[in-house]
């Protein structure tokens, strides 16, 4: 393949990048056997190519990758894709239901807009925290995680990290005669919520074509906790996706897309906390997504670029949200017709010891339909909580990785984001109720607003020898305020007041780390600190009102450890842990909902027929808290056990098929993740904050092809 040949040329010049591949392969636990890889690339596994390409694009960044093997062998029945992501240092799962919930990266929840979710490199704008509900782990090839600032690569809101989901496509020989097959990718059942899920694919190719069409579905009842059933935590979903490409003369033209529908009940209540224990219910029924992407990848170019990647996309969200309060009030919120259109042109060029990437990134949001709340009972009425809005962002960027010699890699990047926002003339209900006309005058006079931000990154990696390396990074980042806080929002139980003076947020991140890797061992230790200016936070004003505010200066700092070891040929030991500390400097109080320490220890043994693993998860309780938003929590630990059986060992016809069985939370431990939010105006209860699932036995069939 032309792509592989291009990477091989870089390998010949920069042989030490292979050590980066070894590091990532160990972290992903994908057992990539480097000894089998020759410089000709004939026997490299596809996962290895993904790891190598990813690391070579960001050699000075703190990155991890969850590979195909780990995705196939992980249980998603009690937590979806979020529970799998929690195995990465610095990431915790703030659960709101059986499927719903957000990821906290370096102490900051994805709802706060300081991290980016991307699908095949395309950032997900809009309701990004809900994208997790739309992702079936069986539909994903791998997950790439940047922990740390990435605004110079992805733009606004990538202050704390990026999670990039790489979707599946057929990877066979496109020069062979055309052939298609139908296969079962996987089927899984789980006891804690009577979950059932699976994925089937029709895939193949030849004569230049590669085709994959997938069909996926999941359903589950309310999950059980050690203290009882978490009422209204059930979900069901279904969807289809496709990835079709045609390759000719080292150019691949492709079209991909998906349709997904989710019905998800939020036991925690989300915006209506304290959840079903107190009679607050919320459901997204359904949440729908349509996504289309078309693009061209060209290799072996001459002149201004060696490789080109161009794509354009359209994504649309529609959501029906139902809220019920203990007093009998029942609302239907219609979040319709939210469109996101964009594209990117990226060019790669190698100039002697420089590896350049440059291009332009464009995205726009088009929301012509106002947010509509229909109060069904009592006193039926309609409340329009916003105006129609339109945004566009245009961002040129450039990145250079300079391979100074076999000991040093230097990296630098710059990006300028130009934002233009237009607010329509359709007035909200709250404006009409405001006799002072303050909000209307402001929105009319600021119907068009523009802003810009320059972000950048400087990094370096120093290889002491073939096993040890040091890395450091300094980044300048920002978070656009967008329409956040501009419109008052009268929700079912909590009202969000408008803040017309909200300013954008800026940040600086400093990182330093060390890595060790050899054939059987890998360790990574990373220290970081992010300083925020004009930090945007949702502040509780009283029991029924809140507001987005610039709280002033703040910082988050921490230590992240990833360590994987193989010894006595059969035994595997993995350590993952992160300590996080956050402080609001202006108010001189802790930042809320930061898990002080979370981690896991895994011990495994390899048999001829498969493997057996014991996993111990630890969550340190919070004693240092912001008592206006949270309460202290207790330390807890949970035990998991998992066996992976290679069915091909028992019968050759079942080659590459696996059966995975295991038990999560083996001792039915009560646990509340410190990152999960609660309503402190109510007493502690099963859903305030939401308890983690109890003992869960699962079984999964997985087919790696």
PDB file of C-alpha atoms in Angstrom, residues 271-471:
ATOM      1  CA  UNK A 271     -30.529  18.757  34.688  1.00  0.00           C
ATOM      2  CA  UNK A 272     -33.304  17.601  37.058  1.00  0.00           C
ATOM      3  CA  UNK A 273     -31.096  16.092  39.748  1.00  0.00           C
ATOM      4  CA  UNK A 274     -31.549  14.507  42.347  1.00  0.00           C
ATOM      5  CA  UNK A 275     -33.100  11.921  40.058  1.00  0.00           C
ATOM      6  CA  UNK A 276     -35.734   9.232  40.370  1.00  0.00           C
ATOM      7  CA  UNK A 277     -35.215   8.670  44.101  1.00  0.00           C
ATOM      8  CA  UNK A 278     -37.047  11.974  44.574  1.00  0.00           C
ATOM      9  CA  UNK A 279     -39.468  11.672  41.682  1.00  0.00           C
ATOM     10  CA  UNK A 280     -37.467  13.634  39.089  1.00  0.00           C
ATOM     11  CA  UNK A 281     -37.406  11.815  35.762  1.00  0.00           C
ATOM     12  CA  UNK A 282     -35.820  12.645  32.438  1.00  0.00           C
ATOM     13  CA  UNK A 283     -35.590  10.763  29.172  1.00  0.00           C
ATOM     14  CA  UNK A 284     -34.284  11.363  25.673  1.00  0.00           C
ATOM     15  CA  UNK A 285     -36.861   9.549  23.610  1.00  0.00           C
ATOM     16  CA  UNK A 286     -35.483   9.504  21.054  1.00  0.00           C
ATOM     17  CA  UNK A 287     -32.153  11.153  20.357  1.00  0.00           C
ATOM     18  CA  UNK A 288     -31.467  10.942  16.613  1.00  0.00           C
ATOM     19  CA  UNK A 289     -28.318  11.573  14.607  1.00  0.00           C
ATOM     20  CA  UNK A 290     -27.735  11.660  10.865  1.00  0.00           C
ATOM     21  CA  UNK A 291     -24.153  11.977   9.624  1.00  0.00           C
ATOM     22  CA  UNK A 292     -22.606  12.021   6.159  1.00  0.00           C
ATOM     23  CA  UNK A 293     -18.973  12.512   5.179  1.00  0.00           C
ATOM     24  CA  UNK A 294     -17.256  12.483   1.802  1.00  0.00           C
ATOM     25  CA  UNK A 295     -13.565  12.851   1.118  1.00  0.00           C
ATOM     26  CA  UNK A 296     -10.421  12.134  -0.841  1.00  0.00           C
ATOM     27  CA  UNK A 297      -7.075  10.800   0.381  1.00  0.00           C
ATOM     28  CA  UNK A 298      -4.179  11.019  -2.025  1.00  0.00           C
ATOM     29  CA  UNK A 299      -0.669   9.603  -1.576  1.00  0.00           C
ATOM     30  CA  UNK A 300       2.597   9.824  -3.529  1.00  0.00           C
ATOM     31  CA  UNK A 301       2.003  13.421  -4.535  1.00  0.00           C
ATOM     32  CA  UNK A 302       4.706  15.679  -5.837  1.00  0.00           C
ATOM     33  CA  UNK A 303       5.483  19.332  -5.215  1.00  0.00           C
ATOM     34  CA  UNK A 304       3.714  21.089  -2.355  1.00  0.00           C
ATOM     35  CA  UNK A 305       2.617  17.895  -0.552  1.00  0.00           C
ATOM     36  CA  UNK A 306       3.380  14.186  -0.177  1.00  0.00           C
ATOM     37  CA  UNK A 307      -0.123  13.382   1.060  1.00  0.00           C
ATOM     38  CA  UNK A 308      -3.479  15.150   0.926  1.00  0.00           C
ATOM     39  CA  UNK A 309      -6.633  14.570   2.972  1.00  0.00           C
ATOM     40  CA  UNK A 310      -9.783  16.503   2.100  1.00  0.00           C
ATOM     41  CA  UNK A 311     -13.262  15.932   3.454  1.00  0.00           C
ATOM     42  CA  UNK A 312     -16.634  17.615   3.930  1.00  0.00           C
ATOM     43  CA  UNK A 313     -19.387  16.563   6.318  1.00  0.00           C
ATOM     44  CA  UNK A 314     -22.912  17.229   7.585  1.00  0.00           C
ATOM     45  CA  UNK A 315     -24.292  16.183  10.954  1.00  0.00           C
ATOM     46  CA  UNK A 316     -27.806  16.725  12.282  1.00  0.00           C
ATOM     47  CA  UNK A 317     -29.191  16.242  15.792  1.00  0.00           C
ATOM     48  CA  UNK A 318     -32.838  15.991  16.826  1.00  0.00           C
ATOM     49  CA  UNK A 319     -33.803  15.296  20.413  1.00  0.00           C
ATOM     50  CA  UNK A 320     -37.063  14.887  22.304  1.00  0.00           C
ATOM     51  CA  UNK A 321     -36.503  15.359  26.034  1.00  0.00           C
ATOM     52  CA  UNK A 322     -39.209  14.584  28.589  1.00  0.00           C
ATOM     53  CA  UNK A 323     -39.060  15.885  32.177  1.00  0.00           C
ATOM     54  CA  UNK A 324     -41.389  15.082  35.054  1.00  0.00           C
ATOM     55  CA  UNK A 325     -41.284  16.635  38.522  1.00  0.00           C
ATOM     56  CA  UNK A 326     -42.655  15.294  41.820  1.00  0.00           C
ATOM     57  CA  UNK A 327     -45.363  17.983  41.773  1.00  0.00           C
ATOM     58  CA  UNK A 328     -46.759  16.481  38.581  1.00  0.00           C
ATOM     59  CA  UNK A 329     -45.350  19.013  36.121  1.00  0.00           C
ATOM     60  CA  UNK A 330     -44.553  17.335  32.813  1.00  0.00           C
ATOM     61  CA  UNK A 331     -42.597  18.922  29.956  1.00  0.00           C
ATOM     62  CA  UNK A 332     -41.588  17.978  26.444  1.00  0.00           C
ATOM     63  CA  UNK A 333     -38.489  19.782  25.171  1.00  0.00           C
ATOM     64  CA  UNK A 334     -37.991  19.747  21.403  1.00  0.00           C
ATOM     65  CA  UNK A 335     -34.379  20.263  20.336  1.00  0.00           C
ATOM     66  CA  UNK A 336     -34.778  20.027  16.577  1.00  0.00           C
ATOM     67  CA  UNK A 337     -32.956  20.845  13.369  1.00  0.00           C
ATOM     68  CA  UNK A 338     -29.433  21.378  14.716  1.00  0.00           C
ATOM     69  CA  UNK A 339     -27.086  21.145  11.753  1.00  0.00           C
ATOM     70  CA  UNK A 340     -23.293  21.132  11.633  1.00  0.00           C
ATOM     71  CA  UNK A 341     -21.515  21.485   8.308  1.00  0.00           C
ATOM     72  CA  UNK A 342     -17.793  21.662   7.741  1.00  0.00           C
ATOM     73  CA  UNK A 343     -14.671  20.336   6.141  1.00  0.00           C
ATOM     74  CA  UNK A 344     -10.920  20.235   6.226  1.00  0.00           C
ATOM     75  CA  UNK A 345      -8.045  20.263   3.786  1.00  0.00           C
ATOM     76  CA  UNK A 346      -4.851  18.840   5.264  1.00  0.00           C
ATOM     77  CA  UNK A 347      -1.530  18.529   3.452  1.00  0.00           C
ATOM     78  CA  UNK A 348       1.542  16.634   4.671  1.00  0.00           C
ATOM     79  CA  UNK A 349       5.039  17.294   3.405  1.00  0.00           C
ATOM     80  CA  UNK A 350       8.445  15.947   4.397  1.00  0.00           C
ATOM     81  CA  UNK A 351      11.308  18.402   3.855  1.00  0.00           C
ATOM     82  CA  UNK A 352      14.591  16.834   4.901  1.00  0.00           C
ATOM     83  CA  UNK A 353      14.263  16.586   8.710  1.00  0.00           C
ATOM     84  CA  UNK A 354      10.955  18.445   8.878  1.00  0.00           C
ATOM     85  CA  UNK A 355       7.552  16.765   8.812  1.00  0.00           C
ATOM     86  CA  UNK A 356       5.010  19.470   8.003  1.00  0.00           C
ATOM     87  CA  UNK A 357       1.221  19.414   8.220  1.00  0.00           C
ATOM     88  CA  UNK A 358      -0.781  22.429   7.176  1.00  0.00           C
ATOM     89  CA  UNK A 359      -4.218  23.285   5.955  1.00  0.00           C
ATOM     90  CA  UNK A 360      -7.532  24.907   6.757  1.00  0.00           C
ATOM     91  CA  UNK A 361     -10.386  23.768   8.979  1.00  0.00           C
ATOM     92  CA  UNK A 362     -13.943  25.105   8.518  1.00  0.00           C
ATOM     93  CA  UNK A 363     -17.126  24.339  10.433  1.00  0.00           C
ATOM     94  CA  UNK A 364     -20.481  26.003  10.889  1.00  0.00           C
ATOM     95  CA  UNK A 365     -23.558  25.411  13.037  1.00  0.00           C
ATOM     96  CA  UNK A 366     -27.010  26.182  11.664  1.00  0.00           C
ATOM     97  CA  UNK A 367     -29.857  26.118  14.192  1.00  0.00           C
ATOM     98  CA  UNK A 368     -32.862  27.837  12.580  1.00  0.00           C
ATOM     99  CA  UNK A 369     -35.397  26.166  14.890  1.00  0.00           C
ATOM    100  CA  UNK A 370     -35.788  27.624  18.371  1.00  0.00           C
ATOM    101  CA  UNK A 371     -35.495  25.481  21.483  1.00  0.00           C
ATOM    102  CA  UNK A 372     -39.120  24.702  22.317  1.00  0.00           C
ATOM    103  CA  UNK A 373     -40.497  23.642  25.720  1.00  0.00           C
ATOM    104  CA  UNK A 374     -44.053  22.348  25.693  1.00  0.00           C
ATOM    105  CA  UNK A 375     -45.552  22.220  29.175  1.00  0.00           C
ATOM    106  CA  UNK A 376     -48.024  19.343  28.940  1.00  0.00           C
ATOM    107  CA  UNK A 377     -49.356  19.659  32.493  1.00  0.00           C
ATOM    108  CA  UNK A 378     -50.395  21.622  34.395  1.00  0.00           C
ATOM    109  CA  UNK A 379     -51.403  24.743  32.460  1.00  0.00           C
ATOM    110  CA  UNK A 380     -50.372  23.655  28.926  1.00  0.00           C
ATOM    111  CA  UNK A 381     -48.239  26.286  27.237  1.00  0.00           C
ATOM    112  CA  UNK A 382     -45.221  26.743  24.959  1.00  0.00           C
ATOM    113  CA  UNK A 383     -41.961  28.374  26.020  1.00  0.00           C
ATOM    114  CA  UNK A 384     -39.308  29.314  23.433  1.00  0.00           C
ATOM    115  CA  UNK A 385     -35.962  29.344  25.249  1.00  0.00           C
ATOM    116  CA  UNK A 386     -33.680  30.727  22.538  1.00  0.00           C
ATOM    117  CA  UNK A 387     -33.392  32.477  19.206  1.00  0.00           C
ATOM    118  CA  UNK A 388     -32.264  30.953  15.956  1.00  0.00           C
ATOM    119  CA  UNK A 389     -28.451  31.021  15.765  1.00  0.00           C
ATOM    120  CA  UNK A 390     -25.756  30.600  13.112  1.00  0.00           C
ATOM    121  CA  UNK A 391     -22.008  30.241  13.639  1.00  0.00           C
ATOM    122  CA  UNK A 392     -19.020  29.769  11.378  1.00  0.00           C
ATOM    123  CA  UNK A 393     -15.368  29.116  12.182  1.00  0.00           C
ATOM    124  CA  UNK A 394     -12.479  29.356   9.715  1.00  0.00           C
ATOM    125  CA  UNK A 395      -9.068  28.241  10.944  1.00  0.00           C
ATOM    126  CA  UNK A 396      -5.773  27.969   9.032  1.00  0.00           C
ATOM    127  CA  UNK A 397      -3.084  25.984  10.839  1.00  0.00           C
ATOM    128  CA  UNK A 398       0.443  24.645  10.486  1.00  0.00           C
ATOM    129  CA  UNK A 399       2.428  22.062  12.447  1.00  0.00           C
ATOM    130  CA  UNK A 400       6.077  21.083  12.153  1.00  0.00           C
ATOM    131  CA  UNK A 401       7.851  18.092  13.687  1.00  0.00           C
ATOM    132  CA  UNK A 402      11.581  18.682  13.387  1.00  0.00           C
ATOM    133  CA  UNK A 403      13.743  15.561  13.728  1.00  0.00           C
ATOM    134  CA  UNK A 404      16.891  17.327  14.813  1.00  0.00           C
ATOM    135  CA  UNK A 405      18.866  14.116  15.200  1.00  0.00           C
ATOM    136  CA  UNK A 406      18.328  10.608  16.560  1.00  0.00           C
ATOM    137  CA  UNK A 407      18.039  11.998  20.086  1.00  0.00           C
ATOM    138  CA  UNK A 408      15.748  15.017  19.634  1.00  0.00           C
ATOM    139  CA  UNK A 409      12.310  15.667  18.147  1.00  0.00           C
ATOM    140  CA  UNK A 410      11.058  19.250  18.326  1.00  0.00           C
ATOM    141  CA  UNK A 411       7.465  20.174  17.586  1.00  0.00           C
ATOM    142  CA  UNK A 412       5.632  23.440  17.032  1.00  0.00           C
ATOM    143  CA  UNK A 413       2.179  24.400  15.835  1.00  0.00           C
ATOM    144  CA  UNK A 414       0.101  27.510  15.240  1.00  0.00           C
ATOM    145  CA  UNK A 415      -3.591  27.951  14.525  1.00  0.00           C
ATOM    146  CA  UNK A 416      -5.810  30.997  14.141  1.00  0.00           C
ATOM    147  CA  UNK A 417      -9.558  30.573  14.641  1.00  0.00           C
ATOM    148  CA  UNK A 418     -11.890  33.231  13.262  1.00  0.00           C
ATOM    149  CA  UNK A 419     -15.425  33.018  14.639  1.00  0.00           C
ATOM    150  CA  UNK A 420     -18.530  34.761  13.362  1.00  0.00           C
ATOM    151  CA  UNK A 421     -21.880  34.325  15.081  1.00  0.00           C
ATOM    152  CA  UNK A 422     -25.240  35.593  13.923  1.00  0.00           C
ATOM    153  CA  UNK A 423     -28.350  35.738  16.097  1.00  0.00           C
ATOM    154  CA  UNK A 424     -31.712  35.666  14.364  1.00  0.00           C
ATOM    155  CA  UNK A 425     -34.777  37.856  14.887  1.00  0.00           C
ATOM    156  CA  UNK A 426     -37.134  35.207  16.276  1.00  0.00           C
ATOM    157  CA  UNK A 427     -37.653  36.342  19.867  1.00  0.00           C
ATOM    158  CA  UNK A 428     -37.800  33.915  22.767  1.00  0.00           C
ATOM    159  CA  UNK A 429     -40.713  33.731  25.191  1.00  0.00           C
ATOM    160  CA  UNK A 430     -38.531  35.002  28.019  1.00  0.00           C
ATOM    161  CA  UNK A 431     -37.712  38.141  26.037  1.00  0.00           C
ATOM    162  CA  UNK A 432     -41.387  38.881  25.565  1.00  0.00           C
ATOM    163  CA  UNK A 433     -41.910  38.568  29.305  1.00  0.00           C
ATOM    164  CA  UNK A 434     -39.079  41.030  30.071  1.00  0.00           C
ATOM    165  CA  UNK A 435     -40.655  44.480  30.421  1.00  0.00           C
ATOM    166  CA  UNK A 436     -37.200  46.145  30.574  1.00  0.00           C
ATOM    167  CA  UNK A 437     -36.338  44.818  27.071  1.00  0.00           C
ATOM    168  CA  UNK A 438     -32.701  44.495  28.258  1.00  0.00           C
ATOM    169  CA  UNK A 439     -32.152  41.070  26.668  1.00  0.00           C
ATOM    170  CA  UNK A 440     -33.905  42.028  23.421  1.00  0.00           C
ATOM    171  CA  UNK A 441     -31.883  45.233  23.039  1.00  0.00           C
ATOM    172  CA  UNK A 442     -28.636  43.378  23.663  1.00  0.00           C
ATOM    173  CA  UNK A 443     -29.384  40.564  21.207  1.00  0.00           C
ATOM    174  CA  UNK A 444     -30.588  42.974  18.526  1.00  0.00           C
ATOM    175  CA  UNK A 445     -27.499  45.182  18.907  1.00  0.00           C
ATOM    176  CA  UNK A 446     -25.188  42.136  18.938  1.00  0.00           C
ATOM    177  CA  UNK A 447     -26.935  40.203  16.171  1.00  0.00           C
ATOM    178  CA  UNK A 448     -23.545  39.684  14.512  1.00  0.00           C
ATOM    179  CA  UNK A 449     -20.438  39.094  16.589  1.00  0.00           C
ATOM    180  CA  UNK A 450     -16.909  38.153  15.564  1.00  0.00           C
ATOM    181  CA  UNK A 451     -13.906  37.027  17.541  1.00  0.00           C
ATOM    182  CA  UNK A 452     -10.560  35.392  16.918  1.00  0.00           C
ATOM    183  CA  UNK A 453      -7.954  33.477  18.820  1.00  0.00           C
ATOM    184  CA  UNK A 454      -4.364  32.430  18.153  1.00  0.00           C
ATOM    185  CA  UNK A 455      -3.297  29.150  19.730  1.00  0.00           C
ATOM    186  CA  UNK A 456      -0.013  27.312  19.616  1.00  0.00           C
ATOM    187  CA  UNK A 457       2.130  24.546  21.003  1.00  0.00           C
ATOM    188  CA  UNK A 458       5.843  23.952  21.554  1.00  0.00           C
ATOM    189  CA  UNK A 459       7.073  20.483  22.427  1.00  0.00           C
ATOM    190  CA  UNK A 460      10.185  18.359  22.580  1.00  0.00           C
ATOM    191  CA  UNK A 461      11.082  14.699  23.025  1.00  0.00           C
ATOM    192  CA  UNK A 462      14.584  13.634  24.026  1.00  0.00           C
ATOM    193  CA  UNK A 463      15.629   9.990  23.654  1.00  0.00           C
ATOM    194  CA  UNK A 464      18.242   9.211  26.287  1.00  0.00           C
ATOM    195  CA  UNK A 465      18.708   5.798  24.661  1.00  0.00           C
ATOM    196  CA  UNK A 466      16.588   3.167  22.934  1.00  0.00           C
ATOM    197  CA  UNK A 467      14.555   2.644  26.112  1.00  0.00           C
ATOM    198  CA  UNK A 468      14.280   5.981  27.929  1.00  0.00           C
ATOM    199  CA  UNK A 469      12.785   9.234  26.668  1.00  0.00           C
ATOM    200  CA  UNK A 470      11.755  12.579  28.137  1.00  0.00           C
ATOM    201  CA  UNK A 471       9.097  14.918  26.771  1.00  0.00           C
TER     202      UNK A 471
END
